[in-house]
Coordinates of C-alpha atoms and ligand atoms in Angstrom, one line a residue:
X1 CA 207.6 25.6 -69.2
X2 CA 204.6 26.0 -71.1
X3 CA 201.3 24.5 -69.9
X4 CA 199.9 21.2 -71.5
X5 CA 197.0 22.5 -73.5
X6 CA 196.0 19.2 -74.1
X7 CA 195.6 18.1 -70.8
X8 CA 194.0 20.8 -69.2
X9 CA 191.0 20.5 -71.8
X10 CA 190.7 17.1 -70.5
X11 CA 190.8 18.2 -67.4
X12 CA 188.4 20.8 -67.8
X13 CA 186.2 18.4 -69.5
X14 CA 186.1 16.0 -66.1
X15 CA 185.4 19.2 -64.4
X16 CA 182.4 20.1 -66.2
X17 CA 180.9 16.6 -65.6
X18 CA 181.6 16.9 -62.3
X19 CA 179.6 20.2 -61.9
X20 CA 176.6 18.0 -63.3
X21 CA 177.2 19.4 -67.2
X22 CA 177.5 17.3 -69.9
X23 CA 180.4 18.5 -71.9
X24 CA 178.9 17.1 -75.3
X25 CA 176.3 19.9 -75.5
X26 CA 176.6 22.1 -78.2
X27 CA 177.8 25.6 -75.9
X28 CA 179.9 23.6 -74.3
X29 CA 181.9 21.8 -77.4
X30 CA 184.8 24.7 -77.4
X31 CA 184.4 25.5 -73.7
X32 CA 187.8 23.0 -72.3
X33 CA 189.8 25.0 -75.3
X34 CA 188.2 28.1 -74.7
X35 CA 189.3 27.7 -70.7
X36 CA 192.8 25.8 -71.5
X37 CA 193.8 29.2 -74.0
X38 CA 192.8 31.5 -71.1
X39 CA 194.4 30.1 -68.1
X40 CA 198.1 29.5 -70.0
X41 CA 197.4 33.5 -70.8
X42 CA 196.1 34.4 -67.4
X43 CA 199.3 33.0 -65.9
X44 CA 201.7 33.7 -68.7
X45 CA 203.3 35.9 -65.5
X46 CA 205.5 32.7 -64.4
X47 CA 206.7 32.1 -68.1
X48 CA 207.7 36.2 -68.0
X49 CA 211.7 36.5 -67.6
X50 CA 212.0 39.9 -65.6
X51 CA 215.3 40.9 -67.7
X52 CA 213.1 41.0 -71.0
X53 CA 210.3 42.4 -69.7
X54 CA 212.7 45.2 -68.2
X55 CA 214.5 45.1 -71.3
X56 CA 216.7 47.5 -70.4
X57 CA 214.3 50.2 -70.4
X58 CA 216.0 52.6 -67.6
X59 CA 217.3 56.2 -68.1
X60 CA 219.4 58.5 -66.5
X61 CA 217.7 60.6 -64.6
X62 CA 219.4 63.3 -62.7
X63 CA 216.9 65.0 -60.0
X64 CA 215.3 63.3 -57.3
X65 CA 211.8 64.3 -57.0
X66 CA 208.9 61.9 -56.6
X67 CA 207.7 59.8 -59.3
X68 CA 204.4 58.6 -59.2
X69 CA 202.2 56.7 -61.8
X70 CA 198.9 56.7 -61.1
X71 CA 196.3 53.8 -62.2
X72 CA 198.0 50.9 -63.3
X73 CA 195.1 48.5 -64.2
X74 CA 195.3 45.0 -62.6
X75 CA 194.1 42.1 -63.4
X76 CA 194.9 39.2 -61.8
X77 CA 193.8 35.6 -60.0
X78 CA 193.3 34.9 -56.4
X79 CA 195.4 31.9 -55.0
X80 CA 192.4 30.2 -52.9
X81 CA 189.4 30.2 -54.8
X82 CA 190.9 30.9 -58.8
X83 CA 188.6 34.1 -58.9
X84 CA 190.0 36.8 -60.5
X85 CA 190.3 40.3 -58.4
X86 CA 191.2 43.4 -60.1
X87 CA 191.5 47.4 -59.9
X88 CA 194.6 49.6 -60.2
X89 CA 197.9 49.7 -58.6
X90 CA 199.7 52.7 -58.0
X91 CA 203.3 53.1 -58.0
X92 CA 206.1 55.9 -56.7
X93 CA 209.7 55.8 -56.1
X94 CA 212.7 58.4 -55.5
X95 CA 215.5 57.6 -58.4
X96 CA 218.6 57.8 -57.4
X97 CA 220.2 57.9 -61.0
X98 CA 218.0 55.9 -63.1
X99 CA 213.9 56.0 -63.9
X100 CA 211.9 53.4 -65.5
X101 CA 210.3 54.4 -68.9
X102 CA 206.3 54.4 -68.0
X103 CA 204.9 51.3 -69.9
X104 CA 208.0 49.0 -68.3
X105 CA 205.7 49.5 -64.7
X106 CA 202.9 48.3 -66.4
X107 CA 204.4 45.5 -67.9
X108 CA 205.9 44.7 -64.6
X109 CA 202.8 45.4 -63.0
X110 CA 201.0 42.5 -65.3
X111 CA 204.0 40.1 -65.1
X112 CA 203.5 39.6 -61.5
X113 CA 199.4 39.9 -61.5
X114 CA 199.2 37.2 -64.5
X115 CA 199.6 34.3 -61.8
X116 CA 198.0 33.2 -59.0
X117 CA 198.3 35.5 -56.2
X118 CA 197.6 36.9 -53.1
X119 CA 197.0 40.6 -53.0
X120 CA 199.3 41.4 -50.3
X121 CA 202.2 39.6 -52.4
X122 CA 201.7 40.8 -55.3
X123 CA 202.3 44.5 -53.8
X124 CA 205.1 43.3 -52.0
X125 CA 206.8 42.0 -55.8
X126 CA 206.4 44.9 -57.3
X127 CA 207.8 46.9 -55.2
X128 CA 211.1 45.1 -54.8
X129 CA 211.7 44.7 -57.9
X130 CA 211.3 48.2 -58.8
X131 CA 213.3 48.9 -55.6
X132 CA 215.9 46.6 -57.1
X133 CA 216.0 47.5 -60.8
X134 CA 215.7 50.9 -60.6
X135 CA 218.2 51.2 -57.4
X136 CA 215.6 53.3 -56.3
X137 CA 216.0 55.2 -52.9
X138 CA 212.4 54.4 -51.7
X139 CA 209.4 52.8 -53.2
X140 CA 205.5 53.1 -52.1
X141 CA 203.2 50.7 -54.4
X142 CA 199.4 50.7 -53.3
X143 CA 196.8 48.7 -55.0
X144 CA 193.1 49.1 -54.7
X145 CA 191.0 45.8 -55.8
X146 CA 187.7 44.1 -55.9
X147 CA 187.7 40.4 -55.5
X148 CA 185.3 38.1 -57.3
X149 CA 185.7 35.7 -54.3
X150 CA 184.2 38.1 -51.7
X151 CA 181.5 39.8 -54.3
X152 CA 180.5 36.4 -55.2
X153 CA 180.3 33.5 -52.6
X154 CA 180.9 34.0 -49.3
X155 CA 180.2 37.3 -47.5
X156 CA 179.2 38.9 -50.8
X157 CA 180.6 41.9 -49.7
X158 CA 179.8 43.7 -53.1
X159 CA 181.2 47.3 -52.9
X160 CA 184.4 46.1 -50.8
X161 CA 187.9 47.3 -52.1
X162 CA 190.6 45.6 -50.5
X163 CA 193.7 48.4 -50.5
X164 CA 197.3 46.7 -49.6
X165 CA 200.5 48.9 -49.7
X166 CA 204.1 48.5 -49.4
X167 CA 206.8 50.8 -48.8
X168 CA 210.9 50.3 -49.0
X169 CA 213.3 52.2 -48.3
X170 CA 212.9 56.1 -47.7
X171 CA 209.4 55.4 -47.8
X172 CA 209.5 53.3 -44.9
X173 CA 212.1 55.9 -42.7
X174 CA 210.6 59.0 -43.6
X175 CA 206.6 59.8 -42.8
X176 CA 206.7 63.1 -45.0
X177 CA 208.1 61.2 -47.8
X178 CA 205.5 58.3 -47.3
X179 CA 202.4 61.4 -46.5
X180 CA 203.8 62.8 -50.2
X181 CA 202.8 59.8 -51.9
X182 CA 199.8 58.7 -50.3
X183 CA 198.5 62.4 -51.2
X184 CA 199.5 62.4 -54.9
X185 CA 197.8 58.7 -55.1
X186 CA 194.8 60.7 -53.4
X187 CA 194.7 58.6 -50.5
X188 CA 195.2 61.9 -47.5
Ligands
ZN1 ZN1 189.9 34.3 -53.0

């Protein structure tokens, strides 16, 4: 369902008087259609049906060796404080008879960041569905981020990365096979 522009610019306008601004002032005219706009885009991921986005973008792919793809920007929101946190994911899997073209993991990658998440969770998505779609026979995603919500308030932990992994299948049984993506993502 798509959001109700209309009413989150009202919304936003209570907000703003509530954080002692008056919403009349010239900066601020635009600013509840300005916010409404972003947020439907910054959580278009809910809207996202995985079969388009996937669009049947898998090919045959006969070997098995490691595939890794390195550097997936993220951008997405934090669950508890609506801050956005953001840095790149990494992704590898072992095919067993099918491989993703490239920009389907990013697309992936966004369609489960543009919502609210949790860091941890998000990881955890993309890696079954990849798992899943692919019929992969083991998938590692890692992803490195910097959250607004620690760099700002709080601790103010500036330089903090936050690094949450997940791994399925023979990336879970096997340590060499988990050690062989953890050194291509540059992480041993
Ligand atoms: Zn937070």
């Amino acid at each position: 369902m798509e959001p109700n522009l209309a009413k989150i610019e009202t919304l936003v306008r209570q907000l703003l008087v509530e954080l002692g601004e008056d919403p009349a002032r010239e900066g601020l005219l635009k600013t509840p259609e300005r916010v409404a706009r972003s947020l439907a885009f910054l959580t278009r991921g809910y809207r996202d049906d995985l079969a388009t986005v996937i669009n049947q973008a898998l090919f045959t792919q006969t070997t098995s060796s490691m595939v890794i793809v390195k550097d997936i920007e993220v951008y997405s929101m934090c669950e508890h404080h609506m801050l956005p946190f953001f840095g790149r994911c990494h992704i590898g899997y072992i095919p067993d008879g099918k491989v993703f073209g490239v920009s389907k993991l990013a697309r992936l990658v966004d369609m489960f960041a543009r919502r609210l998440q949790l860091q941890e969770r998000l990881t955890e998505q993309i890696s079954r569905v990849v798992m899943e779609e692919v019929g992969a026979r083991g998938v590692g995603v890692m992803i490195e981020a910097r959250h607004l919500c620690m760099m700002m308030r709080g601790v103010e932990k500036q330089n903090s990365t936050m690094v949450t992994s997940s791994v399925l299948g023979v990336f879970r049984d096997q340590l060499a096979t988990r050690e062989e993506f953890l050194s291509l993502v540059g992480k041993r």
